[in-house]
Amino acid sequence: MQPDNPYSAPQVELLDAAPVHRLPGWSARQLRMLGWLALVSVLANALVVSLLFAGAMLPQDDAQLLLTYTDWLSLALVLLGCYLLLRFKAFAEARFAARRLSVPVWAVVVLSLLLEWADLLLGEQLFGGLDWQTLSYMALLCLMGGCTTWLGVRLLRLEFPYPALKVMAWLNIVGGLMLASVLLMLLALLPLLGAGVALMLVFFKGAAELQETAS
Protein backbone atom coordinates (compact mmCIF):
# COMPACT_ATOMS: atom_id res chain seq x y z
CA MET A 1 0.00 0.00 0.00
CA GLN A 2 1.03 3.62 -0.52
CA PRO A 3 1.91 5.59 2.64
CA ASP A 4 -0.92 8.07 1.93
CA ASN A 5 -3.58 5.37 1.52
CA PRO A 6 -6.44 6.29 3.91
CA TYR A 7 -7.27 2.58 4.36
CA SER A 8 -3.80 1.53 5.42
CA ALA A 9 -3.03 0.69 9.05
CA PRO A 10 -1.59 3.57 11.07
CA GLN A 11 2.18 3.48 11.36
CA VAL A 12 3.03 4.14 14.99
CA GLU A 13 5.85 3.06 17.27
CA LEU A 14 4.83 0.58 19.91
CA LEU A 15 7.47 1.85 22.34
CA ASP A 16 8.63 5.38 23.01
CA ALA A 17 12.16 6.01 21.93
CA ALA A 18 14.60 6.36 24.77
CA PRO A 19 15.61 9.99 25.30
CA VAL A 20 19.05 10.97 24.14
CA HIS A 21 20.99 12.80 26.81
CA ARG A 22 23.66 15.23 25.71
CA LEU A 23 25.62 16.89 28.46
CA PRO A 24 27.73 19.82 27.28
CA GLY A 25 30.99 20.03 29.17
CA TRP A 26 30.87 16.37 30.25
CA SER A 27 32.55 13.34 28.71
CA ALA A 28 32.38 9.62 29.36
CA ARG A 29 36.07 9.61 30.25
CA GLN A 30 35.59 12.36 32.83
CA LEU A 31 32.68 10.54 34.48
CA ARG A 32 34.57 7.26 34.56
CA MET A 33 37.46 9.02 36.28
CA LEU A 34 35.05 10.40 38.88
CA GLY A 35 33.64 6.91 39.34
CA TRP A 36 37.09 5.47 40.01
CA LEU A 37 37.86 8.31 42.43
CA ALA A 38 34.61 7.53 44.27
CA LEU A 39 35.71 3.90 44.58
CA VAL A 40 39.13 4.97 45.90
CA SER A 41 37.38 7.20 48.43
CA VAL A 42 35.21 4.33 49.71
CA LEU A 43 38.09 1.86 49.98
CA ALA A 44 40.42 4.38 51.62
CA ASN A 45 37.78 5.45 54.15
CA ALA A 46 37.19 1.80 55.03
CA LEU A 47 40.96 1.43 55.46
CA VAL A 48 41.12 4.44 57.80
CA VAL A 49 38.35 3.01 59.97
CA SER A 50 40.16 -0.35 60.11
CA LEU A 51 43.43 1.35 61.06
CA LEU A 52 41.75 3.29 63.85
CA PHE A 53 40.38 0.08 65.36
CA ALA A 54 43.76 -1.62 64.92
CA GLY A 55 45.50 1.29 66.64
CA ALA A 56 43.54 0.63 69.81
CA MET A 57 45.39 -2.69 70.16
CA LEU A 58 48.90 -1.29 69.57
CA PRO A 59 51.38 0.09 72.12
CA GLN A 60 51.07 3.79 72.90
CA ASP A 61 53.97 4.97 70.74
CA ASP A 62 52.97 2.88 67.73
CA ALA A 63 49.34 3.91 68.10
CA GLN A 64 50.30 7.60 68.17
CA LEU A 65 52.38 7.24 65.00
CA LEU A 66 49.55 5.39 63.27
CA LEU A 67 47.11 8.09 64.38
CA THR A 68 49.29 10.78 62.80
CA TYR A 69 49.25 9.01 59.44
CA THR A 70 45.52 8.35 59.57
CA ASP A 71 44.86 12.01 60.42
CA TRP A 72 46.58 13.22 57.26
CA LEU A 73 44.96 10.49 55.17
CA SER A 74 41.57 11.41 56.62
CA LEU A 75 42.13 15.06 55.68
CA ALA A 76 42.97 14.08 52.10
CA LEU A 77 39.86 11.90 51.93
CA VAL A 78 37.63 14.69 53.23
CA LEU A 79 38.95 17.00 50.52
CA LEU A 80 38.40 14.28 47.91
CA GLY A 81 34.87 13.65 49.19
CA CYS A 82 34.03 17.36 49.00
CA TYR A 83 35.33 17.50 45.42
CA LEU A 84 33.30 14.45 44.39
CA LEU A 85 30.16 15.85 46.00
CA LEU A 86 30.52 19.17 44.16
CA ARG A 87 31.11 17.37 40.85
CA PHE A 88 28.08 15.18 41.52
CA LYS A 89 26.00 18.33 42.13
CA ALA A 90 27.09 19.73 38.77
CA PHE A 91 26.33 16.40 37.04
CA ALA A 92 22.89 16.07 38.66
CA GLU A 93 22.01 19.61 37.60
CA ALA A 94 23.05 18.88 34.00
CA ARG A 95 21.60 15.36 33.68
CA PHE A 96 18.45 15.52 35.83
CA ALA A 97 17.78 19.28 35.86
CA ALA A 98 18.23 19.06 39.64
CA ARG A 99 17.31 22.16 41.59
CA ARG A 100 17.82 23.23 45.20
CA LEU A 101 20.86 21.03 45.72
CA SER A 102 23.26 23.92 46.32
CA VAL A 103 22.38 24.64 49.95
CA PRO A 104 22.48 21.03 51.29
CA VAL A 105 25.58 20.18 49.24
CA TRP A 106 27.53 23.23 50.36
CA ALA A 107 26.35 22.72 53.93
CA VAL A 108 27.73 19.16 53.89
CA VAL A 109 31.01 20.41 52.39
CA VAL A 110 31.47 23.17 54.98
CA LEU A 111 30.51 20.94 57.91
CA SER A 112 32.82 18.17 56.69
CA LEU A 113 35.74 20.62 56.67
CA LEU A 114 34.83 22.00 60.09
CA LEU A 115 34.58 18.52 61.62
CA GLU A 116 37.91 17.50 60.12
CA TRP A 117 39.55 20.72 61.34
CA ALA A 118 38.20 20.13 64.86
CA ASP A 119 39.39 16.53 64.80
CA LEU A 120 42.91 17.51 63.70
CA LEU A 121 43.12 20.37 66.19
CA LEU A 122 41.73 18.66 69.28
CA GLY A 123 42.12 14.94 68.58
CA GLU A 124 41.53 12.75 71.63
CA GLN A 125 40.60 15.80 73.74
CA LEU A 126 37.23 15.87 72.01
CA PHE A 127 35.92 12.97 74.07
CA GLY A 128 37.83 13.57 77.26
CA GLY A 129 34.78 15.03 78.96
CA LEU A 130 31.59 17.01 78.41
CA ASP A 131 33.22 20.41 77.98
CA TRP A 132 32.26 23.09 75.45
CA GLN A 133 34.62 21.60 72.85
CA THR A 134 33.00 18.18 72.99
CA LEU A 135 29.50 19.65 72.99
CA SER A 136 30.37 21.86 70.01
CA TYR A 137 31.72 18.86 68.11
CA MET A 138 28.58 16.86 68.86
CA ALA A 139 26.46 19.79 67.66
CA LEU A 140 28.42 19.81 64.40
CA LEU A 141 27.80 16.07 64.05
CA CYS A 142 24.07 16.62 64.50
CA LEU A 143 24.09 19.37 61.88
CA MET A 144 26.09 17.17 59.53
CA GLY A 145 23.58 14.35 59.94
CA GLY A 146 20.66 16.71 59.36
CA CYS A 147 22.21 18.18 56.20
CA THR A 148 23.08 14.72 54.87
CA THR A 149 19.46 13.66 55.41
CA TRP A 150 18.28 16.86 53.72
CA LEU A 151 20.46 16.09 50.72
CA GLY A 152 19.02 12.58 50.51
CA VAL A 153 15.47 13.95 50.53
CA ARG A 154 16.35 16.36 47.74
CA LEU A 155 17.79 13.54 45.67
CA LEU A 156 14.61 11.50 46.07
CA ARG A 157 12.69 14.31 44.36
CA LEU A 158 14.66 14.08 41.13
CA GLU A 159 12.65 12.97 38.12
CA PHE A 160 13.62 9.70 36.41
CA PRO A 161 16.81 9.08 38.42
CA TYR A 162 19.14 6.14 38.01
CA PRO A 163 18.37 3.23 40.37
CA ALA A 164 21.78 3.79 41.97
CA LEU A 165 20.85 7.41 42.60
CA LYS A 166 17.72 6.37 44.50
CA VAL A 167 19.78 3.95 46.58
CA MET A 168 22.27 6.75 47.26
CA ALA A 169 19.45 9.02 48.40
CA TRP A 170 18.04 6.47 50.86
CA LEU A 171 21.48 5.60 52.23
CA ASN A 172 22.16 9.30 52.81
CA ILE A 173 18.86 9.61 54.67
CA VAL A 174 19.55 6.57 56.86
CA GLY A 175 23.18 7.48 57.47
CA GLY A 176 22.30 11.11 58.16
CA LEU A 177 19.68 10.20 60.74
CA MET A 178 22.08 7.81 62.46
CA LEU A 179 24.80 10.47 62.46
CA ALA A 180 22.42 13.08 63.88
CA SER A 181 21.68 10.75 66.78
CA VAL A 182 25.42 10.89 67.75
CA LEU A 183 24.98 7.58 69.62
CA LEU A 184 24.86 5.71 66.30
CA MET A 185 27.57 7.73 64.57
CA LEU A 186 29.91 4.74 64.29
CA LEU A 187 27.20 2.59 62.70
CA ALA A 188 26.38 5.49 60.37
CA LEU A 189 29.66 4.75 58.58
CA LEU A 190 28.10 1.67 56.95
CA PRO A 191 25.25 3.38 55.05
CA LEU A 192 27.47 6.38 54.27
CA LEU A 193 30.11 4.11 52.75
CA GLY A 194 27.30 2.45 50.82
CA ALA A 195 26.26 5.87 49.54
CA GLY A 196 29.82 6.29 48.26
CA VAL A 197 29.51 3.03 46.32
CA ALA A 198 26.19 4.23 44.88
CA LEU A 199 27.85 7.52 43.86
CA MET A 200 30.47 5.51 41.98
CA LEU A 201 27.70 3.64 40.12
CA VAL A 202 25.97 6.93 39.27
CA PHE A 203 29.13 8.24 37.62
CA PHE A 204 29.68 4.98 35.73
CA LYS A 205 26.05 4.95 34.55
CA GLY A 206 26.39 8.51 33.30
CA ALA A 207 29.59 7.55 31.46
CA ALA A 208 27.84 4.58 29.82
CA GLU A 209 24.98 6.84 28.66
CA LEU A 210 27.36 9.34 27.11
CA GLN A 211 29.27 6.50 25.43
CA GLU A 212 26.04 5.16 23.90
CA THR A 213 25.04 8.64 22.75
CA ALA A 214 28.38 9.18 21.05
CA SER A 215 28.28 5.80 19.26
mmCIF file with all atom_site columns, N, CA and C in Angstrom, residues 34 38 45 50 64 80 86 96 99 102 107 112 115 119 127 129 140 152 158 160 164 180 184 187 199 210:
data_model
loop_
_atom_site.group_PDB
_atom_site.id
_atom_site.type_symbol
_atom_site.label_atom_id
_atom_site.label_alt_id
_atom_site.label_comp_id
_atom_site.label_asym_id
_atom_site.label_entity_id
_atom_site.label_seq_id
_atom_site.pdbx_PDB_ins_code
_atom_site.Cartn_x
_atom_site.Cartn_y
_atom_site.Cartn_z
_atom_site.occupancy
_atom_site.B_iso_or_equiv
_atom_site.pdbx_formal_charge
_atom_site.auth_seq_id
_atom_site.auth_comp_id
_atom_site.auth_asym_id
_atom_site.auth_atom_id
_atom_site.pdbx_PDB_model_num
ATOM 1  N N  . LEU A 1 34  ? 35.732 10.089 37.627 1.00 0.00 ? 34  LEU A N  1
ATOM 2  C CA . LEU A 1 34  ? 35.051 10.403 38.880 1.00 0.00 ? 34  LEU A CA 1
ATOM 3  C C  . LEU A 1 34  ? 34.545 9.142  39.567 1.00 0.00 ? 34  LEU A C  1
ATOM 4  N N  . ALA A 1 38  ? 35.599 7.868  43.242 1.00 0.00 ? 38  ALA A N  1
ATOM 5  C CA . ALA A 1 38  ? 34.612 7.530  44.274 1.00 0.00 ? 38  ALA A CA 1
ATOM 6  C C  . ALA A 1 38  ? 34.918 6.171  44.891 1.00 0.00 ? 38  ALA A C  1
ATOM 7  N N  . ASN A 1 45  ? 38.498 5.165  52.899 1.00 0.00 ? 45  ASN A N  1
ATOM 8  C CA . ASN A 1 45  ? 37.778 5.446  54.145 1.00 0.00 ? 45  ASN A CA 1
ATOM 9  C C  . ASN A 1 45  ? 37.597 4.183  54.975 1.00 0.00 ? 45  ASN A C  1
ATOM 10 N N  . SER A 1 50  ? 39.485 0.878  59.656 1.00 0.00 ? 50  SER A N  1
ATOM 11 C CA . SER A 1 50  ? 40.157 -0.347 60.107 1.00 0.00 ? 50  SER A CA 1
ATOM 12 C C  . SER A 1 50  ? 41.435 -0.020 60.872 1.00 0.00 ? 50  SER A C  1
ATOM 13 N N  . GLN A 1 64  ? 50.218 6.171  68.433 1.00 0.00 ? 64  GLN A N  1
ATOM 14 C CA . GLN A 1 64  ? 50.305 7.603  68.172 1.00 0.00 ? 64  GLN A CA 1
ATOM 15 C C  . GLN A 1 64  ? 50.843 7.869  66.772 1.00 0.00 ? 64  GLN A C  1
ATOM 16 N N  . LEU A 1 80  ? 38.848 15.037 49.083 1.00 0.00 ? 80  LEU A N  1
ATOM 17 C CA . LEU A 1 80  ? 38.400 14.278 47.913 1.00 0.00 ? 80  LEU A CA 1
ATOM 18 C C  . LEU A 1 80  ? 36.886 14.115 47.926 1.00 0.00 ? 80  LEU A C  1
ATOM 19 N N  . LEU A 1 86  ? 30.759 17.987 44.993 1.00 0.00 ? 86  LEU A N  1
ATOM 20 C CA . LEU A 1 86  ? 30.523 19.167 44.162 1.00 0.00 ? 86  LEU A CA 1
ATOM 21 C C  . LEU A 1 86  ? 30.416 18.784 42.690 1.00 0.00 ? 86  LEU A C  1
ATOM 22 N N  . PHE A 1 96  ? 19.811 15.675 35.317 1.00 0.00 ? 96  PHE A N  1
ATOM 23 C CA . PHE A 1 96  ? 18.451 15.520 35.826 1.00 0.00 ? 96  PHE A CA 1
ATOM 24 C C  . PHE A 1 96  ? 17.736 16.843 36.068 1.00 0.00 ? 96  PHE A C  1
ATOM 25 N N  . ARG A 1 99  ? 17.371 20.823 41.017 1.00 0.00 ? 99  ARG A N  1
ATOM 26 C CA . ARG A 1 99  ? 17.306 22.155 41.590 1.00 0.00 ? 99  ARG A CA 1
ATOM 27 C C  . ARG A 1 99  ? 17.371 22.049 43.113 1.00 0.00 ? 99  ARG A C  1
ATOM 28 N N  . SER A 1 102 ? 22.104 23.117 45.921 1.00 0.00 ? 102 SER A N  1
ATOM 29 C CA . SER A 1 102 ? 23.263 23.920 46.319 1.00 0.00 ? 102 SER A CA 1
ATOM 30 C C  . SER A 1 102 ? 23.396 24.048 47.832 1.00 0.00 ? 102 SER A C  1
ATOM 31 N N  . ALA A 1 107 ? 26.391 22.898 52.474 1.00 0.00 ? 107 ALA A N  1
ATOM 32 C CA . ALA A 1 107 ? 26.347 22.720 53.935 1.00 0.00 ? 107 ALA A CA 1
ATOM 33 C C  . ALA A 1 107 ? 27.133 21.484 54.339 1.00 0.00 ? 107 ALA A C  1
ATOM 34 N N  . SER A 1 112 ? 31.779 19.202 56.775 1.00 0.00 ? 112 SER A N  1
ATOM 35 C CA . SER A 1 112 ? 32.824 18.174 56.690 1.00 0.00 ? 112 SER A CA 1
ATOM 36 C C  . SER A 1 112 ? 34.192 18.776 56.988 1.00 0.00 ? 112 SER A C  1
ATOM 37 N N  . LEU A 1 115 ? 34.398 19.706 60.780 1.00 0.00 ? 115 LEU A N  1
ATOM 38 C CA . LEU A 1 115 ? 34.585 18.525 61.617 1.00 0.00 ? 115 LEU A CA 1
ATOM 39 C C  . LEU A 1 115 ? 36.008 17.990 61.513 1.00 0.00 ? 115 LEU A C  1
ATOM 40 N N  . ASP A 1 119 ? 38.766 17.812 64.470 1.00 0.00 ? 119 ASP A N  1
ATOM 41 C CA . ASP A 1 119 ? 39.393 16.530 64.801 1.00 0.00 ? 119 ASP A CA 1
ATOM 42 C C  . ASP A 1 119 ? 40.918 16.632 64.773 1.00 0.00 ? 119 ASP A C  1
ATOM 43 N N  . PHE A 1 127 ? 36.759 13.866 73.284 1.00 0.00 ? 127 PHE A N  1
ATOM 44 C CA . PHE A 1 127 ? 35.918 12.972 74.072 1.00 0.00 ? 127 PHE A CA 1
ATOM 45 C C  . PHE A 1 127 ? 36.506 12.722 75.459 1.00 0.00 ? 127 PHE A C  1
ATOM 46 N N  . GLY A 1 129 ? 35.798 14.630 77.999 1.00 0.00 ? 129 GLY A N  1
ATOM 47 C CA . GLY A 1 129 ? 34.777 15.035 78.964 1.00 0.00 ? 129 GLY A CA 1
ATOM 48 C C  . GLY A 1 129 ? 33.724 15.874 78.273 1.00 0.00 ? 129 GLY A C  1
ATOM 49 N N  . LEU A 1 140 ? 28.044 19.869 65.817 1.00 0.00 ? 140 LEU A N  1
ATOM 50 C CA . LEU A 1 140 ? 28.419 19.810 64.397 1.00 0.00 ? 140 LEU A CA 1
ATOM 51 C C  . LEU A 1 140 ? 28.034 18.470 63.780 1.00 0.00 ? 140 LEU A C  1
ATOM 52 N N  . GLY A 1 152 ? 19.678 13.794 50.975 1.00 0.00 ? 152 GLY A N  1
ATOM 53 C CA . GLY A 1 152 ? 19.020 12.579 50.508 1.00 0.00 ? 152 GLY A CA 1
ATOM 54 C C  . GLY A 1 152 ? 17.580 12.810 50.106 1.00 0.00 ? 152 GLY A C  1
ATOM 55 N N  . LEU A 1 158 ? 14.247 13.969 42.527 1.00 0.00 ? 158 LEU A N  1
ATOM 56 C CA . LEU A 1 158 ? 14.664 14.083 41.130 1.00 0.00 ? 158 LEU A CA 1
ATOM 57 C C  . LEU A 1 158 ? 13.762 13.228 40.249 1.00 0.00 ? 158 LEU A C  1
ATOM 58 N N  . PHE A 1 160 ? 12.999 10.769 37.198 1.00 0.00 ? 160 PHE A N  1
ATOM 59 C CA . PHE A 1 160 ? 13.619 9.700  36.411 1.00 0.00 ? 160 PHE A CA 1
ATOM 60 C C  . PHE A 1 160 ? 15.098 9.508  36.761 1.00 0.00 ? 160 PHE A C  1
ATOM 61 N N  . ALA A 1 164 ? 20.699 3.562  41.004 1.00 0.00 ? 164 ALA A N  1
ATOM 62 C CA . ALA A 1 164 ? 21.781 3.789  41.974 1.00 0.00 ? 164 ALA A CA 1
ATOM 63 C C  . ALA A 1 164 ? 21.630 5.122  42.681 1.00 0.00 ? 164 ALA A C  1
ATOM 64 N N  . ALA A 1 180 ? 23.038 12.027 63.056 1.00 0.00 ? 180 ALA A N  1
ATOM 65 C CA . ALA A 1 180 ? 22.423 13.077 63.878 1.00 0.00 ? 180 ALA A CA 1
ATOM 66 C C  . ALA A 1 180 ? 22.126 12.595 65.286 1.00 0.00 ? 180 ALA A C  1
ATOM 67 N N  . LEU A 1 184 ? 24.705 6.695  67.374 1.00 0.00 ? 184 LEU A N  1
ATOM 68 C CA . LEU A 1 184 ? 24.860 5.707  66.304 1.00 0.00 ? 184 LEU A CA 1
ATOM 69 C C  . LEU A 1 184 ? 25.846 6.173  65.241 1.00 0.00 ? 184 LEU A C  1
ATOM 70 N N  . LEU A 1 187 ? 27.975 3.430  63.624 1.00 0.00 ? 187 LEU A N  1
ATOM 71 C CA . LEU A 1 187 ? 27.205 2.587  62.703 1.00 0.00 ? 187 LEU A CA 1
ATOM 72 C C  . LEU A 1 187 ? 26.800 3.343  61.448 1.00 0.00 ? 187 LEU A C  1
ATOM 73 N N  . LEU A 1 199 ? 27.355 6.371  44.629 1.00 0.00 ? 199 LEU A N  1
ATOM 74 C CA . LEU A 1 199 ? 27.851 7.516  43.864 1.00 0.00 ? 199 LEU A CA 1
ATOM 75 C C  . LEU A 1 199 ? 28.768 7.056  42.739 1.00 0.00 ? 199 LEU A C  1
ATOM 76 N N  . LEU A 1 210 ? 26.671 8.468  28.047 1.00 0.00 ? 210 LEU A N  1
ATOM 77 C CA . LEU A 1 210 ? 27.363 9.336  27.107 1.00 0.00 ? 210 LEU A CA 1
ATOM 78 C C  . LEU A 1 210 ? 28.078 8.521  26.032 1.00 0.00 ? 210 LEU A C  1
#
